[in-house]
Amino acid sequence: MNFPNTSIANVRFPNLNLYTRFLLLFTATTILLVILIVLGSFSLSEKDAQRIVLDRHEALYEMMSKLVEGQIDIENLKTEAKKNRVTIQIKRGEEVWRTGSPLPEPSELMENAVPLGKLFFSKVGSKYFVSATSNDTTISVTSQIANLIVYPNWLVLWPWFAVLIVLLISYKALNAQLSPIQNAIESASQISKGNLKHRIESHPANDLGKLTNGLNGMAENLEELFASKNELLLSVSHELRSPMARMKVLLAILDSGETVSKLGLEINKMDAIVEQLLESERLRDSHKLLNLESYFFPNVMNDIIRSFDENEQISVEGVIPEIVINIDLGRFTFVVRNLIENAIKHSANSSPVMITCKQDENQVAIAVRDFGTGIEPEFLERLFEPFSQADNVNNRSNDGIGLGLFLCKRIAMAHGGDLLVKSELNKGSEFTFILPIVGINT
């Protein structure tokens, strides 16, 4: 029996909508399963068929003997054959009576016949026959139904294997039809994570093709929109640097005083903000921008901590691992200083800020822990987004515009690491800068 080819999963129905495809698939699968389950429920092995014949051989022999008694009545023979849905052939000497197509000769049937009482059970080709001899007359009978449900012992379970094959093919066909939905889900996930360059490669010629093409179009539009925004920020930042430089020169000419000092501080803050905006755009090239060099880790950390003028709030827990790290020193310093400064700003005056450095097999983790008011759980997901600041955190500095942690995250990722945060309201926060260790250390 020929089973459906698995290439059915790739069959295309360009003029059918999605609902019609599913209807056709489910209908065909249901029909095939019903047919196969019925065949499997009624199928018999040759041994089972022989046992049934043996159990009834006397009654069957009596019925067959009556048909060959005396003169053969062909009309009565056809009536009996039609009633029992069998084909009958009787041979007496050279005379032959049959109710349908010719059956094999008695000699051929007897070659591999199995005796079952007074009857003989034989198989020729793919058909099964029951024959008997009475009064020098041989009668042979075959049943279309029996030929449909009786199989060799090793093949009797084929309908159930066919059921599994149909289910497998249906699964593949269904998966092929629904794969664009999976692609759409993956695309939406990538876009939500900020990967606007992700595109769906294949588009089916149906309703789902409109969905996948639409997602690609949306990603392209968003990419263009963000590119325009970033280009505008970059242009504005560059344009602001020149007037600020001139303002610094003019302030230097003026006589020093409280007003001039305050103006200088504000201009420096604005200059820092512009520098942060420019840095955020530079870091789009990730590691290509970094000036990586090897440094002794304890020396780098001690220099950063000493830059806080021995602030009593800062304490180092444990020992700083004596390893060599491959970093862009300026940007690495920016990240660690920013984390310590934020911890100090968000803590009470007497609250400690703890720094812990732990080495793992392939990385070093720098954790900065404060015991301030913490961060709201709903804000944690947006903490590393540009221009984001928590509104309800006490002691929050108003000096920045929400680019510090965004830049720290980018610098960490540019180094091949990451920046993680854990926080609990009224108990404080912990930021962990994870940095991979290159193969310098042995």
CSV table of C-alpha atoms in Angstrom, one decimal, residues 157-396:
chain,number,residue,atom,x,y,z
A,157,LEU,CA,-0.4,-3.8,12.4
A,158,TRP,CA,0.1,-1.6,9.3
A,159,PRO,CA,-3.1,0.5,9.8
A,160,TRP,CA,-1.7,1.7,13.2
A,161,PHE,CA,1.6,2.5,11.7
A,162,ALA,CA,-0.2,4.3,8.9
A,163,VAL,CA,-2.1,6.3,11.6
A,164,LEU,CA,1.2,7.5,13.1
A,165,ILE,CA,2.5,8.4,9.6
A,166,VAL,CA,-0.7,10.4,8.9
A,167,LEU,CA,-0.4,12.2,12.2
A,168,LEU,CA,3.3,13.0,11.5
A,169,ILE,CA,2.5,14.3,8.0
A,170,SER,CA,-0.4,16.3,9.3
A,171,TYR,CA,1.8,17.8,12.0
A,172,LYS,CA,4.5,18.7,9.4
A,173,ALA,CA,1.8,20.3,7.2
A,174,LEU,CA,0.3,22.2,10.1
A,175,ASN,CA,3.7,23.3,11.2
A,176,ALA,CA,4.5,24.5,7.7
A,177,GLN,CA,1.3,26.5,7.6
A,178,LEU,CA,1.8,28.0,11.1
A,179,SER,CA,5.6,28.6,10.8
A,180,PRO,CA,5.0,32.2,9.6
A,181,ILE,CA,3.2,32.9,12.9
A,182,GLN,CA,6.3,31.6,14.8
A,183,ASN,CA,8.4,33.9,12.6
A,184,ALA,CA,6.1,36.8,13.4
A,185,ILE,CA,6.4,36.1,17.1
A,186,GLU,CA,10.2,36.0,16.9
A,187,SER,CA,10.2,39.2,14.9
A,188,ALA,CA,8.0,41.0,17.4
A,189,SER,CA,10.2,39.8,20.2
A,190,GLN,CA,13.4,41.0,18.5
A,191,ILE,CA,11.8,44.4,17.7
A,192,SER,CA,10.7,44.7,21.3
A,193,LYS,CA,14.3,44.1,22.4
A,194,GLY,CA,15.5,46.9,20.2
A,195,ASN,CA,16.8,44.7,17.3
A,196,LEU,CA,15.3,46.8,14.5
A,197,LYS,CA,17.6,45.1,11.9
A,198,HIS,CA,15.8,41.7,12.3
A,199,ARG,CA,13.8,40.7,9.2
A,200,ILE,CA,11.6,37.8,8.3
A,201,GLU,CA,13.2,36.1,5.2
A,202,SER,CA,10.3,33.9,3.9
A,203,HIS,CA,6.7,35.1,3.3
A,204,PRO,CA,3.9,32.6,2.4
A,205,ALA,CA,1.5,33.4,-0.4
A,206,ASN,CA,-1.5,33.8,2.0
A,207,ASP,CA,-2.9,35.9,4.7
A,208,LEU,CA,0.1,35.3,7.0
A,209,GLY,CA,2.3,36.7,4.3
A,210,LYS,CA,0.7,40.1,4.8
A,211,LEU,CA,1.5,39.8,8.5
A,212,THR,CA,5.2,39.0,8.0
A,213,ASN,CA,5.6,41.6,5.3
A,214,GLY,CA,3.9,44.1,7.6
A,215,LEU,CA,6.2,43.4,10.5
A,216,ASN,CA,9.2,43.8,8.2
A,217,GLY,CA,7.8,47.2,7.1
A,218,MET,CA,7.2,48.2,10.6
A,219,ALA,CA,10.8,47.4,11.6
A,220,GLU,CA,12.1,49.4,8.6
A,221,ASN,CA,10.0,52.4,9.5
A,222,LEU,CA,11.1,52.2,13.2
A,223,GLU,CA,14.7,51.9,12.2
A,224,GLU,CA,14.4,54.9,10.0
A,225,LEU,CA,12.6,56.9,12.7
A,226,PHE,CA,15.3,56.1,15.3
A,227,ALA,CA,18.1,56.8,12.9
A,228,SER,CA,16.6,60.2,12.2
A,229,LYS,CA,16.3,60.8,15.9
A,230,ASN,CA,19.8,59.8,16.6
A,231,GLU,CA,21.1,61.9,13.8
A,232,LEU,CA,19.2,64.9,15.1
A,233,LEU,CA,20.7,64.4,18.6
A,234,LEU,CA,24.2,64.0,17.2
A,235,SER,CA,23.8,67.1,15.1
A,236,VAL,CA,22.4,69.2,18.0
A,237,SER,CA,25.1,68.0,20.4
A,238,HIS,CA,27.9,68.9,17.9
A,239,GLU,CA,26.3,72.3,17.4
A,240,LEU,CA,26.1,73.0,21.1
A,241,ARG,CA,29.8,72.4,21.7
A,242,SER,CA,31.0,75.5,19.9
A,243,PRO,CA,28.8,78.1,21.7
A,244,MET,CA,29.5,76.4,25.1
A,245,ALA,CA,33.3,76.7,24.4
A,246,ARG,CA,32.8,80.4,23.6
A,247,MET,CA,30.8,80.8,26.8
A,248,LYS,CA,33.6,79.3,28.9
A,249,VAL,CA,36.1,81.7,27.3
A,250,LEU,CA,33.9,84.7,28.0
A,251,LEU,CA,33.4,83.6,31.7
A,252,ALA,CA,37.2,83.3,32.1
A,253,ILE,CA,37.5,86.9,31.0
A,254,LEU,CA,35.0,88.1,33.6
A,255,ASP,CA,35.9,88.9,37.2
A,256,SER,CA,35.5,85.9,39.4
A,257,GLY,CA,32.5,85.9,41.7
A,258,GLU,CA,29.6,83.8,43.0
A,259,THR,CA,27.5,84.4,39.8
A,260,VAL,CA,30.4,83.6,37.5
A,261,SER,CA,31.2,80.4,39.5
A,262,LYS,CA,27.6,79.2,39.3
A,263,LEU,CA,27.4,79.9,35.6
A,264,GLY,CA,30.7,77.9,35.2
A,265,LEU,CA,29.2,75.0,37.0
A,266,GLU,CA,26.0,75.0,34.9
A,267,ILE,CA,28.0,75.2,31.7
A,268,ASN,CA,30.2,72.3,32.8
A,269,LYS,CA,27.0,70.3,33.5
A,270,MET,CA,25.6,71.1,30.1
A,271,ASP,CA,29.0,70.2,28.6
A,272,ALA,CA,28.9,66.8,30.4
A,273,ILE,CA,25.4,66.2,29.1
A,274,VAL,CA,26.4,66.9,25.5
A,275,GLU,CA,29.4,64.6,25.9
A,276,GLN,CA,27.1,61.9,27.1
A,277,LEU,CA,24.9,62.3,24.1
A,278,LEU,CA,27.9,62.1,21.8
A,279,GLU,CA,29.2,59.1,23.7
A,280,SER,CA,25.9,57.2,23.3
A,281,GLU,CA,26.1,57.6,19.6
A,282,ARG,CA,29.8,56.6,19.4
A,283,LEU,CA,29.1,53.4,21.3
A,284,ARG,CA,26.7,52.3,18.6
A,285,ASP,CA,29.9,50.9,17.0
A,286,SER,CA,30.4,48.8,20.2
A,287,HIS,CA,33.9,47.3,20.6
A,288,LYS,CA,35.2,49.0,17.5
A,289,LEU,CA,35.5,52.2,19.4
A,290,LEU,CA,37.2,50.8,22.5
A,291,ASN,CA,40.9,51.4,23.1
A,292,LEU,CA,41.5,48.1,24.9
A,293,GLU,CA,44.7,47.7,26.9
A,294,SER,CA,45.8,45.3,29.7
A,295,TYR,CA,45.7,46.6,33.3
A,296,PHE,CA,46.3,45.1,36.8
A,297,PHE,CA,42.8,44.9,38.2
A,298,PRO,CA,43.6,45.8,41.9
A,299,ASN,CA,45.5,49.0,40.8
A,300,VAL,CA,42.6,50.2,38.6
A,301,MET,CA,40.0,49.6,41.4
A,302,ASN,CA,42.2,51.3,44.1
A,303,ASP,CA,42.7,54.3,41.9
A,304,ILE,CA,39.0,54.7,41.3
A,305,ILE,CA,38.2,54.3,45.0
A,306,ARG,CA,40.9,56.8,46.0
A,307,SER,CA,39.4,59.4,43.6
A,308,PHE,CA,36.5,59.7,46.1
A,309,ASP,CA,38.9,61.3,48.6
A,310,GLU,CA,38.6,58.5,51.2
A,311,ASN,CA,34.8,58.8,51.5
A,312,GLU,CA,33.9,57.0,54.7
A,313,GLN,CA,30.7,55.6,53.2
A,314,ILE,CA,32.7,53.5,50.7
A,315,SER,CA,34.0,50.2,51.9
A,316,VAL,CA,35.5,47.3,50.0
A,317,GLU,CA,34.3,43.8,51.0
A,318,GLY,CA,36.7,41.0,50.6
A,319,VAL,CA,39.9,40.9,48.5
A,320,ILE,CA,40.2,42.4,45.0
A,321,PRO,CA,41.2,39.5,42.7
A,322,GLU,CA,44.8,39.9,41.5
A,323,ILE,CA,44.2,39.5,37.8
A,324,VAL,CA,44.9,41.3,34.5
A,325,ILE,CA,41.9,42.8,32.7
A,326,ASN,CA,41.6,44.0,29.1
A,327,ILE,CA,39.7,47.2,29.2
A,328,ASP,CA,39.2,50.7,27.8
A,329,LEU,CA,40.4,52.4,31.0
A,330,GLY,CA,38.6,55.7,30.6
A,331,ARG,CA,35.2,54.0,29.9
A,332,PHE,CA,35.7,51.4,32.5
A,333,THR,CA,36.4,54.1,35.1
A,334,PHE,CA,33.3,56.0,34.0
A,335,VAL,CA,31.1,52.9,34.6
A,336,VAL,CA,32.5,52.1,38.1
A,337,ARG,CA,32.6,55.8,39.2
A,338,ASN,CA,29.0,56.3,38.0
A,339,LEU,CA,27.8,53.2,39.9
A,340,ILE,CA,29.5,54.4,43.1
A,341,GLU,CA,28.3,58.0,42.7
A,342,ASN,CA,24.7,56.8,42.2
A,343,ALA,CA,25.0,54.6,45.3
A,344,ILE,CA,26.2,57.6,47.4
A,345,LYS,CA,23.5,59.9,46.0
A,346,HIS,CA,20.7,57.4,46.8
A,347,SER,CA,21.9,56.6,50.3
A,348,ALA,CA,21.6,58.4,53.6
A,349,ASN,CA,24.7,60.2,54.8
A,350,SER,CA,25.6,57.4,57.3
A,351,SER,CA,24.5,54.6,55.1
A,352,PRO,CA,27.5,52.5,53.7
A,353,VAL,CA,28.2,51.8,50.1
A,354,MET,CA,29.8,48.4,49.7
A,355,ILE,CA,32.0,47.3,46.8
A,356,THR,CA,32.6,43.6,46.1
A,357,CYS,CA,34.9,42.1,43.4
A,358,LYS,CA,34.5,38.4,42.8
A,359,GLN,CA,36.3,36.3,40.2
A,360,ASP,CA,34.6,33.5,38.4
A,361,GLU,CA,36.2,31.1,35.8
A,362,ASN,CA,35.7,33.4,32.8
A,363,GLN,CA,34.6,36.7,34.3
A,364,VAL,CA,34.9,39.1,37.1
A,365,ALA,CA,31.9,40.7,38.8
A,366,ILE,CA,32.1,44.2,40.4
A,367,ALA,CA,29.1,44.8,42.6
A,368,VAL,CA,28.2,48.1,44.1
A,369,ARG,CA,25.6,47.9,46.9
A,370,ASP,CA,23.8,50.7,48.7
A,371,PHE,CA,21.2,50.6,51.5
A,372,GLY,CA,19.0,53.5,50.2
A,373,THR,CA,15.3,53.6,49.4
A,374,GLY,CA,15.6,51.2,46.4
A,375,ILE,CA,13.9,51.3,43.0
A,376,GLU,CA,10.3,50.5,42.2
A,377,PRO,CA,9.9,47.1,40.5
A,378,GLU,CA,7.9,48.5,37.6
A,379,PHE,CA,10.8,50.9,36.8
A,380,LEU,CA,13.6,48.3,36.8
A,381,GLU,CA,12.8,47.2,33.2
A,382,ARG,CA,13.3,50.8,32.0
A,383,LEU,CA,16.3,51.6,34.2
A,384,PHE,CA,18.9,51.2,31.4
A,385,GLU,CA,16.8,53.1,28.8
A,386,PRO,CA,18.1,56.5,27.7
A,387,PHE,CA,16.5,59.6,29.4
A,388,SER,CA,14.8,57.4,32.0
A,389,GLN,CA,14.8,58.3,35.7
A,390,ALA,CA,12.8,57.0,38.6
A,391,ASP,CA,10.3,59.7,39.8
A,392,ASN,CA,9.6,58.4,43.3
A,393,VAL,CA,13.0,57.6,44.6
A,394,ASN,CA,14.0,59.7,47.6
A,395,ASN,CA,17.4,61.5,47.5
A,396,ARG,CA,17.4,61.2,43.7
